PDB file of C-alpha atoms in Angstrom:
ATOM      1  CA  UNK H   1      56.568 -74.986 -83.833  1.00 37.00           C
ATOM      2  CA  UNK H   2      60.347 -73.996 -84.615  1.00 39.00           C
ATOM      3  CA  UNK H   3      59.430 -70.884 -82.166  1.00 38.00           C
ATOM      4  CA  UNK H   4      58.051 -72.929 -79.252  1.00 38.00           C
ATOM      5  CA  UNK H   5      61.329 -75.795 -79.815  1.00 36.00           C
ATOM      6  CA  UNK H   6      63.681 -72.571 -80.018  1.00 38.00           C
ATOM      7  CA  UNK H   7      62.033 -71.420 -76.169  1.00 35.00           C
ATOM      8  CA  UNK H   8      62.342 -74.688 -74.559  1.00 35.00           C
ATOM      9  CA  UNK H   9      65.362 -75.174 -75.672  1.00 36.00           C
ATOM     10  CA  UNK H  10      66.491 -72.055 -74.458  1.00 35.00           C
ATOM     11  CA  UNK H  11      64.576 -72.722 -71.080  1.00 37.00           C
ATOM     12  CA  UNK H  12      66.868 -75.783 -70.883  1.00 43.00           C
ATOM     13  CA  UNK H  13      70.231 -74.360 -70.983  1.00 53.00           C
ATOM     14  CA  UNK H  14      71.195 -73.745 -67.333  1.00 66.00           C
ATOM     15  CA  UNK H  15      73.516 -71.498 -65.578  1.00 79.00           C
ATOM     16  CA  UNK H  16      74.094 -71.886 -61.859  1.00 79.00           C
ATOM     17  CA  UNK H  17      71.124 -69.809 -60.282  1.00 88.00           C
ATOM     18  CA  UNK H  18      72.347 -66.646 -59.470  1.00 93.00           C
ATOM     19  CA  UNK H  19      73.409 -66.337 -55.820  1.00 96.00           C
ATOM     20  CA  UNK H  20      76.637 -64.597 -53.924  1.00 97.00           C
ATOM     21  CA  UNK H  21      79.521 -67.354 -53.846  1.00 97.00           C
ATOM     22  CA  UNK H  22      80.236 -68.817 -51.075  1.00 98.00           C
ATOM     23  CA  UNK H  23      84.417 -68.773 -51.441  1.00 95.00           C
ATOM     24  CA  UNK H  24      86.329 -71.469 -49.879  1.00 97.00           C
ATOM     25  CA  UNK H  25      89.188 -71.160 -47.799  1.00 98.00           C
ATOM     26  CA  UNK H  26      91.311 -72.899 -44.960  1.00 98.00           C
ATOM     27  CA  UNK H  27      89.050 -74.069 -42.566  1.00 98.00           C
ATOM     28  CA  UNK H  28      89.112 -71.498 -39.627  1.00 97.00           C
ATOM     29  CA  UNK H  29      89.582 -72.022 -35.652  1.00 94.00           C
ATOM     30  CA  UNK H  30      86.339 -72.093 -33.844  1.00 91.00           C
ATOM     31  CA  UNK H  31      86.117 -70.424 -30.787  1.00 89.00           C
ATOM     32  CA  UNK H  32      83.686 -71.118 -28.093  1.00 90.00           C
ATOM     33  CA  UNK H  33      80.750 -68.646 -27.468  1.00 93.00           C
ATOM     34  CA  UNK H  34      78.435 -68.426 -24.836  1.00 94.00           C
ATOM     35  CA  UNK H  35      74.853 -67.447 -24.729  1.00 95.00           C
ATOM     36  CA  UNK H  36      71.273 -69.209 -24.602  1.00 95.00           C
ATOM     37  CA  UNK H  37      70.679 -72.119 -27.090  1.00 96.00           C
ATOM     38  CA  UNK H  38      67.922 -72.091 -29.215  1.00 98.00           C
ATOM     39  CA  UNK H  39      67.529 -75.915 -30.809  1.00 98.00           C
ATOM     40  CA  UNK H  40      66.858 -76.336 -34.271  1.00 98.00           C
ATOM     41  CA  UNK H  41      63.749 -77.651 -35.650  1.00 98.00           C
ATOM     42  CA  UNK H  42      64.518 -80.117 -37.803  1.00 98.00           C
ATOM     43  CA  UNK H  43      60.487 -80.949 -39.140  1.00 98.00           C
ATOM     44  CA  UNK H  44      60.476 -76.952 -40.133  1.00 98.00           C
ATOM     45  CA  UNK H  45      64.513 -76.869 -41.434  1.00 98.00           C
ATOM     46  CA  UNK H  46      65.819 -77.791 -44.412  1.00 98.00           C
ATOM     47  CA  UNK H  47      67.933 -77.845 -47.244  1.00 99.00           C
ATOM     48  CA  UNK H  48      67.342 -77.183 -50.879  1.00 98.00           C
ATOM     49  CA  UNK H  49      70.261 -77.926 -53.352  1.00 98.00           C
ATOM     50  CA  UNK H  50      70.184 -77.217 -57.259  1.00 98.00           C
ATOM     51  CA  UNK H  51      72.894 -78.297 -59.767  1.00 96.00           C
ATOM     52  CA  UNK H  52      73.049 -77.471 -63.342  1.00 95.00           C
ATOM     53  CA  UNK H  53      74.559 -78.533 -66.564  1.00 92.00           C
ATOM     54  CA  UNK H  54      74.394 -77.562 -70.313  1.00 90.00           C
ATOM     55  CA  UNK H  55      70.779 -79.146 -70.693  1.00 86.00           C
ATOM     56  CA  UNK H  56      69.020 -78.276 -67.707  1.00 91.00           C
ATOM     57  CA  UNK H  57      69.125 -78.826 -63.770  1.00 94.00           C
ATOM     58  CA  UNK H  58      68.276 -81.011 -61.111  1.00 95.00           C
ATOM     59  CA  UNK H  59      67.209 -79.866 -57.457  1.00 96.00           C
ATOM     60  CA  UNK H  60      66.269 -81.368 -54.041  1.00 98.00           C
ATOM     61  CA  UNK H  61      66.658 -81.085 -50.850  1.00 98.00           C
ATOM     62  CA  UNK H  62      68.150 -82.231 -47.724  1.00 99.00           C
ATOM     63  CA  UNK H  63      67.086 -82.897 -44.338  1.00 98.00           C
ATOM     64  CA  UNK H  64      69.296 -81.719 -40.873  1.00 99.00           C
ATOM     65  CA  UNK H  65      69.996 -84.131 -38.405  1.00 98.00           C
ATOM     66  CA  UNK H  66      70.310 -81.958 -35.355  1.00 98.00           C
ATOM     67  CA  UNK H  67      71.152 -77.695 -34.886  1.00 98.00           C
ATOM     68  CA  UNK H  68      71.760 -75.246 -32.932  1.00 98.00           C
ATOM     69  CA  UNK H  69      72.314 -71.497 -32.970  1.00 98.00           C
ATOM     70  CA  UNK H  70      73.429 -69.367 -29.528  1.00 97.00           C
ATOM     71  CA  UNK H  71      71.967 -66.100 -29.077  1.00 96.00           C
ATOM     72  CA  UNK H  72      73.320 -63.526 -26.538  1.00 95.00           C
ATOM     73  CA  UNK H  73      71.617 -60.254 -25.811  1.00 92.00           C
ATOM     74  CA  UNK H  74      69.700 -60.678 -28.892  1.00 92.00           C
ATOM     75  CA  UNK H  75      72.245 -61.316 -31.435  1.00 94.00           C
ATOM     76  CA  UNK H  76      73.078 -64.154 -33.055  1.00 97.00           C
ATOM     77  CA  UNK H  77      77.049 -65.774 -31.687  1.00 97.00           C
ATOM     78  CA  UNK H  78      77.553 -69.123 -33.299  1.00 97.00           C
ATOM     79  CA  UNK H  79      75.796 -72.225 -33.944  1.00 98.00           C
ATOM     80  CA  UNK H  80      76.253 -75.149 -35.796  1.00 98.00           C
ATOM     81  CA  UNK H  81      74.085 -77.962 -37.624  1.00 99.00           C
ATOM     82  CA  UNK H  82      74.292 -81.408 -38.826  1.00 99.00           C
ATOM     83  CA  UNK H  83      72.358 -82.358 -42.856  1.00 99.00           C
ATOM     84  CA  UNK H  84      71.947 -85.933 -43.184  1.00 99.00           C
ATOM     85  CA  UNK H  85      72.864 -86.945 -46.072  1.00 99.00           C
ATOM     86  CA  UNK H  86      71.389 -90.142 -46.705  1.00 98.00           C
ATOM     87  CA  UNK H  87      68.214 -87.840 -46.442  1.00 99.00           C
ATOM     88  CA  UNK H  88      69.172 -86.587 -50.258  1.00 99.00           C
ATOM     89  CA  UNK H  89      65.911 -86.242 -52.052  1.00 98.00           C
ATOM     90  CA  UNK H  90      65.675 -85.039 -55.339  1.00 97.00           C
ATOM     91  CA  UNK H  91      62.340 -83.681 -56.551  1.00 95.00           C
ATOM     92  CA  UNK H  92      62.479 -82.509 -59.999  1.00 90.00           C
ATOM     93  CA  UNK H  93      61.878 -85.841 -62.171  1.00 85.00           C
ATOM     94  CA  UNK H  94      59.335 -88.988 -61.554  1.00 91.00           C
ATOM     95  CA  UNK H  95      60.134 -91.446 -58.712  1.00 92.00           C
ATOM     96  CA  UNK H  96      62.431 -93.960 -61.195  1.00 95.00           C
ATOM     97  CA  UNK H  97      64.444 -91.491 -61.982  1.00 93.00           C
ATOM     98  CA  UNK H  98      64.530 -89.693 -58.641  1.00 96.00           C
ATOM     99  CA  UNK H  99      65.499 -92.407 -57.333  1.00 97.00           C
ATOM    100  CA  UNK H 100      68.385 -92.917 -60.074  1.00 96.00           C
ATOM    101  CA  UNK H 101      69.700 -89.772 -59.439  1.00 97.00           C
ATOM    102  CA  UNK H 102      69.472 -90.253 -55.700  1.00 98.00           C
ATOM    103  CA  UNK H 103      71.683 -93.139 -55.715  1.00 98.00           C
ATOM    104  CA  UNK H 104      74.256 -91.712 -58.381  1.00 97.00           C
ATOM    105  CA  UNK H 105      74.648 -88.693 -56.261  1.00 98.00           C
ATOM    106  CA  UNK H 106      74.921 -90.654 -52.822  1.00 98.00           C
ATOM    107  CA  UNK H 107      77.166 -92.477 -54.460  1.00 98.00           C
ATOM    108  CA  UNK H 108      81.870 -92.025 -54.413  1.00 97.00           C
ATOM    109  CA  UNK H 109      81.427 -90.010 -57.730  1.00 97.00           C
ATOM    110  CA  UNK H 110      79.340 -87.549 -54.900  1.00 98.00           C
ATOM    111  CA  UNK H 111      79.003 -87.217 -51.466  1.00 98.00           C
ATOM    112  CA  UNK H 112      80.269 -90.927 -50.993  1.00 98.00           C
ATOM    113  CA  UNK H 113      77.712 -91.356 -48.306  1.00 99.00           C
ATOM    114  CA  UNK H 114      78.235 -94.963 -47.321  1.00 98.00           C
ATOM    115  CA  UNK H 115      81.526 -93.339 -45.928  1.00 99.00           C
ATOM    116  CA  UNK H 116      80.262 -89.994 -44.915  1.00 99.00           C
ATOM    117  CA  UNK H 117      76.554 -90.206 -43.957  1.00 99.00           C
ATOM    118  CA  UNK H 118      76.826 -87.068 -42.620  1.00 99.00           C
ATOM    119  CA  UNK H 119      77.626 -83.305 -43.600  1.00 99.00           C
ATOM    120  CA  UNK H 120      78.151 -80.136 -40.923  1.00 99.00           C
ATOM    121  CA  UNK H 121      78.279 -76.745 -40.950  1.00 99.00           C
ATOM    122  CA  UNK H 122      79.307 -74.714 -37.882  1.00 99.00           C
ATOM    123  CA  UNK H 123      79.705 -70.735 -37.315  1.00 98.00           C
ATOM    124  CA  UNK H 124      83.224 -69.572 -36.676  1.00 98.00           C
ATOM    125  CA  UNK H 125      81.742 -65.622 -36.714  1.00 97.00           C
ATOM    126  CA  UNK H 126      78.957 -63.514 -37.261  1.00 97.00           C
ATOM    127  CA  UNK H 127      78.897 -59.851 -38.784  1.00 96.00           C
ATOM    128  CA  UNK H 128      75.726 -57.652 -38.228  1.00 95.00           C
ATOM    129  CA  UNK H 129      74.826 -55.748 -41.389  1.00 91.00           C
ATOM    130  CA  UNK H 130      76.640 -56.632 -45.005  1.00 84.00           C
ATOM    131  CA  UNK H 131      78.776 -53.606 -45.714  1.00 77.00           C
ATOM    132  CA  UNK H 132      77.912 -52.743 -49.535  1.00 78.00           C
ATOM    133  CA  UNK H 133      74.848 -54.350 -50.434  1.00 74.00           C
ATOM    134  CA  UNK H 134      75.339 -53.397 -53.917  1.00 80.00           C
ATOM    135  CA  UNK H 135      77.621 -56.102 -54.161  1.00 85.00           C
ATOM    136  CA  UNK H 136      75.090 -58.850 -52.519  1.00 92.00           C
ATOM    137  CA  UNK H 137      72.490 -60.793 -54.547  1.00 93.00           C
ATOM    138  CA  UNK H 138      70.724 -61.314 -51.546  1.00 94.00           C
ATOM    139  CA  UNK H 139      69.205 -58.006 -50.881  1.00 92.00           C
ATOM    140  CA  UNK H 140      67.468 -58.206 -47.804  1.00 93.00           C
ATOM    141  CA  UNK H 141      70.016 -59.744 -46.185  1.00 96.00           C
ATOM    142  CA  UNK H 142      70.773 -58.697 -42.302  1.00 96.00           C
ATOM    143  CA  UNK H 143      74.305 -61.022 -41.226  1.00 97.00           C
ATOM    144  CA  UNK H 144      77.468 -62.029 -42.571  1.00 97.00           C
ATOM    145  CA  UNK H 145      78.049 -66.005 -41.790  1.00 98.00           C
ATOM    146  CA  UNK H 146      81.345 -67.632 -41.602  1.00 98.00           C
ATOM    147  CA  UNK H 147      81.735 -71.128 -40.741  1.00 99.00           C
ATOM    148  CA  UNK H 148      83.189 -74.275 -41.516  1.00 99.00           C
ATOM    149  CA  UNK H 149      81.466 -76.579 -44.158  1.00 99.00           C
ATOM    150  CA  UNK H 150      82.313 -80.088 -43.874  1.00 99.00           C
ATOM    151  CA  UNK H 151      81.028 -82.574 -46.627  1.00 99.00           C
ATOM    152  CA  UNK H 152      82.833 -86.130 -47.760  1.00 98.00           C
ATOM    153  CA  UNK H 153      85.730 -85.468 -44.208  1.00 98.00           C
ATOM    154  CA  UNK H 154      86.977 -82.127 -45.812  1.00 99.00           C
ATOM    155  CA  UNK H 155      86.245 -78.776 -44.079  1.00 99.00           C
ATOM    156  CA  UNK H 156      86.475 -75.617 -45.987  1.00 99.00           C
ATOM    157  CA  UNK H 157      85.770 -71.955 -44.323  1.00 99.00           C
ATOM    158  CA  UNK H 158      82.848 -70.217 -46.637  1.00 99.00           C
ATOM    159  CA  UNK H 159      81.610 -66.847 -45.718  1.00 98.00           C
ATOM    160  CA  UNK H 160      77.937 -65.883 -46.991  1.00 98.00           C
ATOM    161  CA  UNK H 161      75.020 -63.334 -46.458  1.00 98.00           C
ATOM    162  CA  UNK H 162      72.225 -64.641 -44.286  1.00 98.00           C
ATOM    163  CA  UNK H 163      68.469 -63.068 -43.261  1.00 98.00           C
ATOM    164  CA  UNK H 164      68.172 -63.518 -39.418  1.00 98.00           C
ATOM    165  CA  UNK H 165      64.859 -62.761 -37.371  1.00 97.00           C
ATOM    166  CA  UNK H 166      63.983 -63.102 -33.923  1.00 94.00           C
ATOM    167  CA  UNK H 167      60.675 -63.440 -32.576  1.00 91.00           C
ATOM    168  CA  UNK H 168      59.183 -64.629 -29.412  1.00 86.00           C
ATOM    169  CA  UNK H 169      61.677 -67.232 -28.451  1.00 90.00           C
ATOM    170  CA  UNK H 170      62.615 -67.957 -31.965  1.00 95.00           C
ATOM    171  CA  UNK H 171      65.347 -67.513 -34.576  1.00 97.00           C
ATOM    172  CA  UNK H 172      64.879 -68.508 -38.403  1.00 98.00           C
ATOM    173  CA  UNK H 173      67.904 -68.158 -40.487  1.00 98.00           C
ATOM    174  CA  UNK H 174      67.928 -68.158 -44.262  1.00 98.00           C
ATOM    175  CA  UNK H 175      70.584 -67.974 -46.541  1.00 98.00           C
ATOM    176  CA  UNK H 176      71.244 -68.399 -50.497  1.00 98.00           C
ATOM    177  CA  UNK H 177      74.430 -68.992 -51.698  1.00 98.00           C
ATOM    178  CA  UNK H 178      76.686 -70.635 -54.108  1.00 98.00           C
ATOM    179  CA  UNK H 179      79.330 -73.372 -53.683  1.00 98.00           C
ATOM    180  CA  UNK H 180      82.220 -75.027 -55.931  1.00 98.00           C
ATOM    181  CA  UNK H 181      81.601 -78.487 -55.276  1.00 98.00           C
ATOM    182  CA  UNK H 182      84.633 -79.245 -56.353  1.00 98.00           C
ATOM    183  CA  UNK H 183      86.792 -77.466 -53.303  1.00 98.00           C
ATOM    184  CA  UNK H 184      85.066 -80.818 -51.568  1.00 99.00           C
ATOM    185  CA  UNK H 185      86.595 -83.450 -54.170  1.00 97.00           C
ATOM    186  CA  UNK H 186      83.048 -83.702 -55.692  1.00 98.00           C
ATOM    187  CA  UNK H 187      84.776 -83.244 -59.355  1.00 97.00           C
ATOM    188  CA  UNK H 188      82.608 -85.911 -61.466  1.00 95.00           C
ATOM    189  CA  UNK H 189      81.478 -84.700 -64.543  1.00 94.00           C
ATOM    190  CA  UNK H 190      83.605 -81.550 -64.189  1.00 91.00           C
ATOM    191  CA  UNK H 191      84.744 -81.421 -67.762  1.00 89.00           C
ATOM    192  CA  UNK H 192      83.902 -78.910 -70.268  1.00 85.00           C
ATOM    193  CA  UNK H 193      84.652 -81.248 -73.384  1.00 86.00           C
ATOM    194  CA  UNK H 194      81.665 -83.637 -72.266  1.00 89.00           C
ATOM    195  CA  UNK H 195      79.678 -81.381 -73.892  1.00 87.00           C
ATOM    196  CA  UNK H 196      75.852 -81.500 -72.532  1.00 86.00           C
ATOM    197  CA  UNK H 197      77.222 -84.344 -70.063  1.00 86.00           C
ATOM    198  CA  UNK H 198      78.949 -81.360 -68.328  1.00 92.00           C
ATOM    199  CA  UNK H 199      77.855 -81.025 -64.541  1.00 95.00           C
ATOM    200  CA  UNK H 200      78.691 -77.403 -63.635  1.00 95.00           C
ATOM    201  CA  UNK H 201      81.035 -76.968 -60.642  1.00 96.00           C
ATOM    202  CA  UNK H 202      78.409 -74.833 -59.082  1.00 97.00           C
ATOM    203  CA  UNK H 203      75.979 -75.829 -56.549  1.00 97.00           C
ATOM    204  CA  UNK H 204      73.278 -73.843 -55.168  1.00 98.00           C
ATOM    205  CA  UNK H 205      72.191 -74.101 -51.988  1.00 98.00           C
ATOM    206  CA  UNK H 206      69.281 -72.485 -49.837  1.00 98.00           C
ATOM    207  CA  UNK H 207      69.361 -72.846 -46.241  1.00 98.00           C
ATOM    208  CA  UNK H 208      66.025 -72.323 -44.069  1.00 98.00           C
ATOM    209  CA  UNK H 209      66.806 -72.819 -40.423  1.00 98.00           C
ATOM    210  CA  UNK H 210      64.358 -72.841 -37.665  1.00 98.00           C
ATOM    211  CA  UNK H 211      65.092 -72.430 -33.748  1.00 98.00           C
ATOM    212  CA  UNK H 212      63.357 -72.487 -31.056  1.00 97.00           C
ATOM    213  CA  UNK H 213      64.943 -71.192 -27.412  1.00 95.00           C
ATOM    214  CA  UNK H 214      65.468 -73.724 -25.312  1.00 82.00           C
ATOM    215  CA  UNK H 215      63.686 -72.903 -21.511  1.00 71.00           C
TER     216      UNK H 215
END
């Protein structure tokens, strides 16, 4: 018994998944690109989101409003996309306390989104290859992604790897990365001396973007 208490215990003492971080910076100039558009599919795109704390995690997703990513002799431009954020579904708990968290977390102390409903990213460059994939978590990466993330009216410039195919007509994107919520004024709970009330700074989040070229 003291084992299997010791193990779950253990199981329950979360670090921020491990993931390259996404730094943030000035938000960046975004130039205009040309090329075909291929329009995301927002029943096949998504989301996923996982914060931590002392005592364990929570994770969920969100849905995109509307994307789009330009392609020019094959390679990848720019793009941009729009999450909803009123679509924030957590998925880790039953549905009263889903729906607890939901509301605490679309609520000022988060994403505050009675004000700002919605959340964008959009591509200010693209990098073939990742230089020294030593360095990456995400191995099988193919693209370096910089663009300007937008959450709660403030726009920060991140830069992360990304996995990029294209296949008859289509592009799917996917990238895992790291963020400090708190470079977007997301700071409740950000306080080491609250002890297993702590809310790591750290958010994860996995991005799976479909596309389909537009005839």
């Amino acid at each position: 018994m003291t084992i299997l208490s010791g193990t779950i215990l253990l199981a329950s003492c979360q670090d921020a998944p491990k993931a390259d971080n996404a730094e943030a910076s000035e938000a960046q100039e975004t130039e205009q690109v040309t090329g075909t558009d291929y329009v995301a599919d927002v029943n096949q795109s998504k989301v996923e989101w996982v914060g931590t704390k002392p005592v364990g995690q929570h994770h969920g997703t969100f849905s995109l409003q509307n994307g789009t990513l330009i392609v020019s002799d094959n390679m990848l431009q720019g793009g941009n996309f729009t999450i909803d954020i009123k679509s924030l579904a957590p998925d880790d708990q039953n549905d009263e306390y889903n729906a607890k968290l939901q509301g605490h977390l679309l609520s000022p102390d988060f994403f505050d989104a009675e004000n700002h409903p919605t959340g964008t990213f959009e591509i200010t460059n693209v990098t073939e290859g990742t230089g020294d994939t030593n360095a990456l978590v995400m191995k099988d990466a193919t693209h370096m992604i910089t663009g300007n993330l937008t959450l709660k009216g403030i726009t920060k410039s991140i830069t992360f790897p990304a996995k990029v195919d294209m296949n008859n007509g289509n592009v799917t994107a996917d990238a895992n990365f790291n963020i400090d919520r708190t470079q977007w004024e997301m700071v409740y709970g950000n306080d080491q001396s609250l002890g297993d009330k702590f809310i790591r700074p750290e958010v994860n989040l996995q991005v799976h973007l479909v596309a389909n070229q537009q005839m």
